Coordinates of C-alpha atoms in Angstrom, one line a residue:
M1442 CA -18.8 -32.7 6.2
T1443 CA -21.0 -33.2 9.2
K1444 CA -24.6 -32.0 9.3
I1445 CA -25.0 -28.6 10.9
K1446 CA -28.1 -27.2 12.6
I1447 CA -28.9 -23.6 11.6
I1448 CA -30.7 -21.8 14.5
E1449 CA -31.8 -18.7 12.6
E1450 CA -35.0 -18.6 10.6
G1451 CA -34.7 -18.6 6.8
A1452 CA -36.6 -15.2 6.5
D1453 CA -34.2 -13.6 9.0
L1454 CA -31.2 -14.9 7.1
K1455 CA -32.6 -13.7 3.8
R1456 CA -33.3 -10.2 5.2
Q1457 CA -29.8 -10.0 6.6
L1458 CA -28.4 -11.3 3.3
Q1459 CA -30.1 -8.4 1.5
K1460 CA -28.8 -5.8 3.9
E1461 CA -25.2 -7.1 3.9
T1462 CA -22.8 -5.1 1.7
R1463 CA -19.5 -6.8 2.5
G1464 CA -18.7 -9.7 0.1
R1465 CA -17.2 -12.2 2.5
Q1466 CA -20.0 -11.9 5.0
K1467 CA -22.6 -12.1 2.3
E1468 CA -21.1 -15.4 1.1
R1469 CA -21.3 -16.8 4.6
L1470 CA -24.9 -15.7 5.0
Q1471 CA -25.7 -17.2 1.7
A1472 CA -24.2 -20.5 2.7
L1473 CA -26.3 -20.6 5.9
Y1474 CA -29.4 -19.5 3.9
L1475 CA -28.9 -22.3 1.3
L1476 CA -28.6 -24.9 4.1
K1477 CA -31.5 -23.6 6.1
T1478 CA -34.0 -23.4 3.1
G1479 CA -33.0 -26.9 1.9
Q1480 CA -31.7 -25.7 -1.5
V1481 CA -28.6 -27.7 -0.6
Q1482 CA -28.9 -31.2 0.9
N1483 CA -25.6 -31.0 2.8
A1484 CA -22.6 -28.9 3.2
T1485 CA -20.6 -30.8 0.5
E1486 CA -22.5 -29.1 -2.2
L1487 CA -21.7 -25.6 -1.0
P1488 CA -18.2 -25.3 -2.4
Y1489 CA -19.5 -25.9 -6.0
L1490 CA -22.3 -23.3 -5.6
L1491 CA -20.2 -20.6 -3.9
G1492 CA -17.0 -21.2 -5.7
R1493 CA -14.9 -21.8 -2.6
S1494 CA -12.8 -24.7 -1.5
D1495 CA -14.0 -27.4 0.8
S1496 CA -11.7 -26.3 3.6
T1497 CA -13.0 -22.7 3.4
I1498 CA -16.6 -23.9 3.8
K1499 CA -15.7 -26.3 6.5
N1500 CA -13.8 -23.6 8.5
G1501 CA -16.8 -21.2 8.1
L1502 CA -19.3 -23.8 9.4
K1503 CA -16.9 -24.6 12.3
I1504 CA -16.8 -21.0 13.3
Y1505 CA -20.7 -20.9 13.1
R1506 CA -20.9 -24.0 15.2
H1507 CA -18.7 -22.6 18.0
R1508 CA -19.4 -18.9 17.9
G1509 CA -22.8 -18.5 16.2
L1510 CA -23.9 -16.0 13.6
N1511 CA -22.1 -13.0 15.1
G1512 CA -18.9 -14.9 15.3
L1513 CA -19.2 -16.0 11.7
L1514 CA -19.8 -12.4 10.5
E1515 CA -17.0 -11.0 12.6
L1516 CA -14.1 -10.0 10.4
Q1517 CA -10.7 -11.5 11.3
H1518 CA -7.6 -9.5 10.5
G1519 CA -4.1 -10.8 10.6
G1520 CA -1.8 -8.7 12.7
G1521 CA 0.8 -8.1 10.0
K1522 CA 4.4 -7.5 10.6
S1523 CA 5.2 -5.1 13.4
L1524 CA 7.3 -1.9 12.7
S1525 CA 11.0 -2.1 13.1
L1526 CA 10.8 1.1 15.1
S1527 CA 8.3 1.4 17.9
N1528 CA 6.4 4.6 18.9
P1529 CA 8.8 5.4 21.8
V1530 CA 11.6 5.5 19.2
L1531 CA 9.6 7.2 16.4
T1532 CA 8.5 10.1 18.5
P1533 CA 12.0 11.4 19.5
L1534 CA 13.1 10.7 15.9
Q1535 CA 10.4 12.9 14.5
E1536 CA 11.1 15.7 17.1
R1537 CA 14.8 15.6 16.2
R1538 CA 14.0 15.6 12.5
R1539 CA 12.1 18.9 13.0
N1540 CA 15.0 20.4 14.8
P1541 CA 17.2 22.6 12.5
Q1542 CA 20.3 20.8 13.7
G1543 CA 18.5 17.5 13.1
F1544 CA 19.9 14.9 10.7
S1545 CA 21.8 15.6 7.5
D1546 CA 21.2 12.2 5.9
Y1547 CA 20.0 8.7 6.5
Q1548 CA 23.3 7.4 7.7
A1549 CA 23.3 10.1 10.5
I1550 CA 19.8 8.7 11.5
Q1551 CA 21.2 5.2 11.5
T1552 CA 24.1 6.2 13.7
W1553 CA 21.8 8.0 16.1
L1554 CA 19.5 5.0 16.4
T1555 CA 22.5 2.7 17.1
T1556 CA 24.1 4.9 19.7
T1557 CA 20.9 6.1 21.4
Y1558 CA 18.7 3.0 21.3
G1559 CA 21.0 0.2 20.3
I1560 CA 18.9 -0.5 17.2
D1561 CA 20.7 -1.7 14.1
I1562 CA 18.3 -1.1 11.3
P1563 CA 19.0 -1.7 7.5
Y1564 CA 19.4 1.4 5.4
K1565 CA 16.5 0.4 3.1
T1566 CA 14.1 -0.2 6.0
L1567 CA 15.1 3.1 7.6
W1568 CA 14.6 4.9 4.3
G1569 CA 11.1 3.5 4.0
I1570 CA 10.1 4.5 7.6
V1571 CA 11.5 8.0 7.4
H1572 CA 10.4 8.7 3.8
N1573 CA 6.9 7.1 3.9
R1574 CA 5.8 7.2 7.6
L1575 CA 7.5 10.4 8.8
Q1576 CA 7.3 12.0 5.3
A1577 CA 10.8 13.4 5.7
H1578 CA 13.5 13.7 3.1
P1579 CA 16.9 14.4 4.6
Q1580 CA 19.3 15.4 2.0
V1581 CA 23.0 16.2 2.0
V1582 CA 24.0 19.6 0.8
R1583 CA 26.0 19.2 -2.4
P1584 CA 29.4 20.9 -2.6
Q1585 CA 29.7 24.2 -4.5
S1586 CA 32.7 25.6 -6.2
Q1587 CA 34.9 27.9 -4.2
A1588 CA 35.4 30.1 -7.3
R1589 CA 31.7 30.9 -7.5
N1590 CA 31.0 34.6 -7.7
E1591 CA 27.6 35.5 -6.3
S1592 CA 27.4 38.8 -8.3
M1593 CA 27.9 36.8 -11.6
V1594 CA 25.2 34.3 -10.5
A1595 CA 22.7 37.2 -9.9
E1596 CA 23.6 38.8 -13.2
F1597 CA 23.1 35.4 -15.0
E1598 CA 19.7 34.9 -13.4
K1599 CA 18.6 38.4 -14.4
K1600 CA 19.7 37.9 -18.0
S1601 CA 18.0 34.5 -18.2
Q1602 CA 14.7 36.0 -17.0
A1603 CA 15.0 38.7 -19.7
I1604 CA 15.6 36.1 -22.3
K1605 CA 12.6 34.1 -21.1
Y1606 CA 10.5 37.3 -21.3
F1607 CA 11.5 38.2 -24.8
S1608 CA 11.5 34.7 -26.2
Y1609 CA 7.9 34.1 -25.2
S1610 CA 5.5 34.4 -28.1
P1611 CA 1.8 33.5 -27.6
S1612 CA 0.4 31.2 -30.3
L1613 CA -2.1 32.9 -32.6

């Protein structure tokens, strides 16, 4: 690794190192501090002291060389994978879901997305978006027997409540 010139003073780096609470930034400041104070002769010793690979140290010093201390301490975040459904599609979906005549099940949502927006989305992906992001749980109404007598159901519920009441015995 090539020699690098640290512009900041050792005392300033130490003060900033003591204030820093984020781990990755603290390590980066520590590397600069060790180089500036002469505790390390060159950058090749840093990976052993900091427990990082050569390439990690090399990349950090390269960032410092090009963008300075602020660039080194700036957190870089990867973008991650974008959502399968964008906000212009999610908003009408959410409004339609709130509507009483909304969707009966996930397949109805799939069909609506295909016909309205031309989006063909896998069932599992759609389930994750609707269930986790929109916090909706469309469910199909299960079939009931045609022979079901509502008066008998009410009588059964009344008797079961009475049985619960009389069967309860507090522990002594």
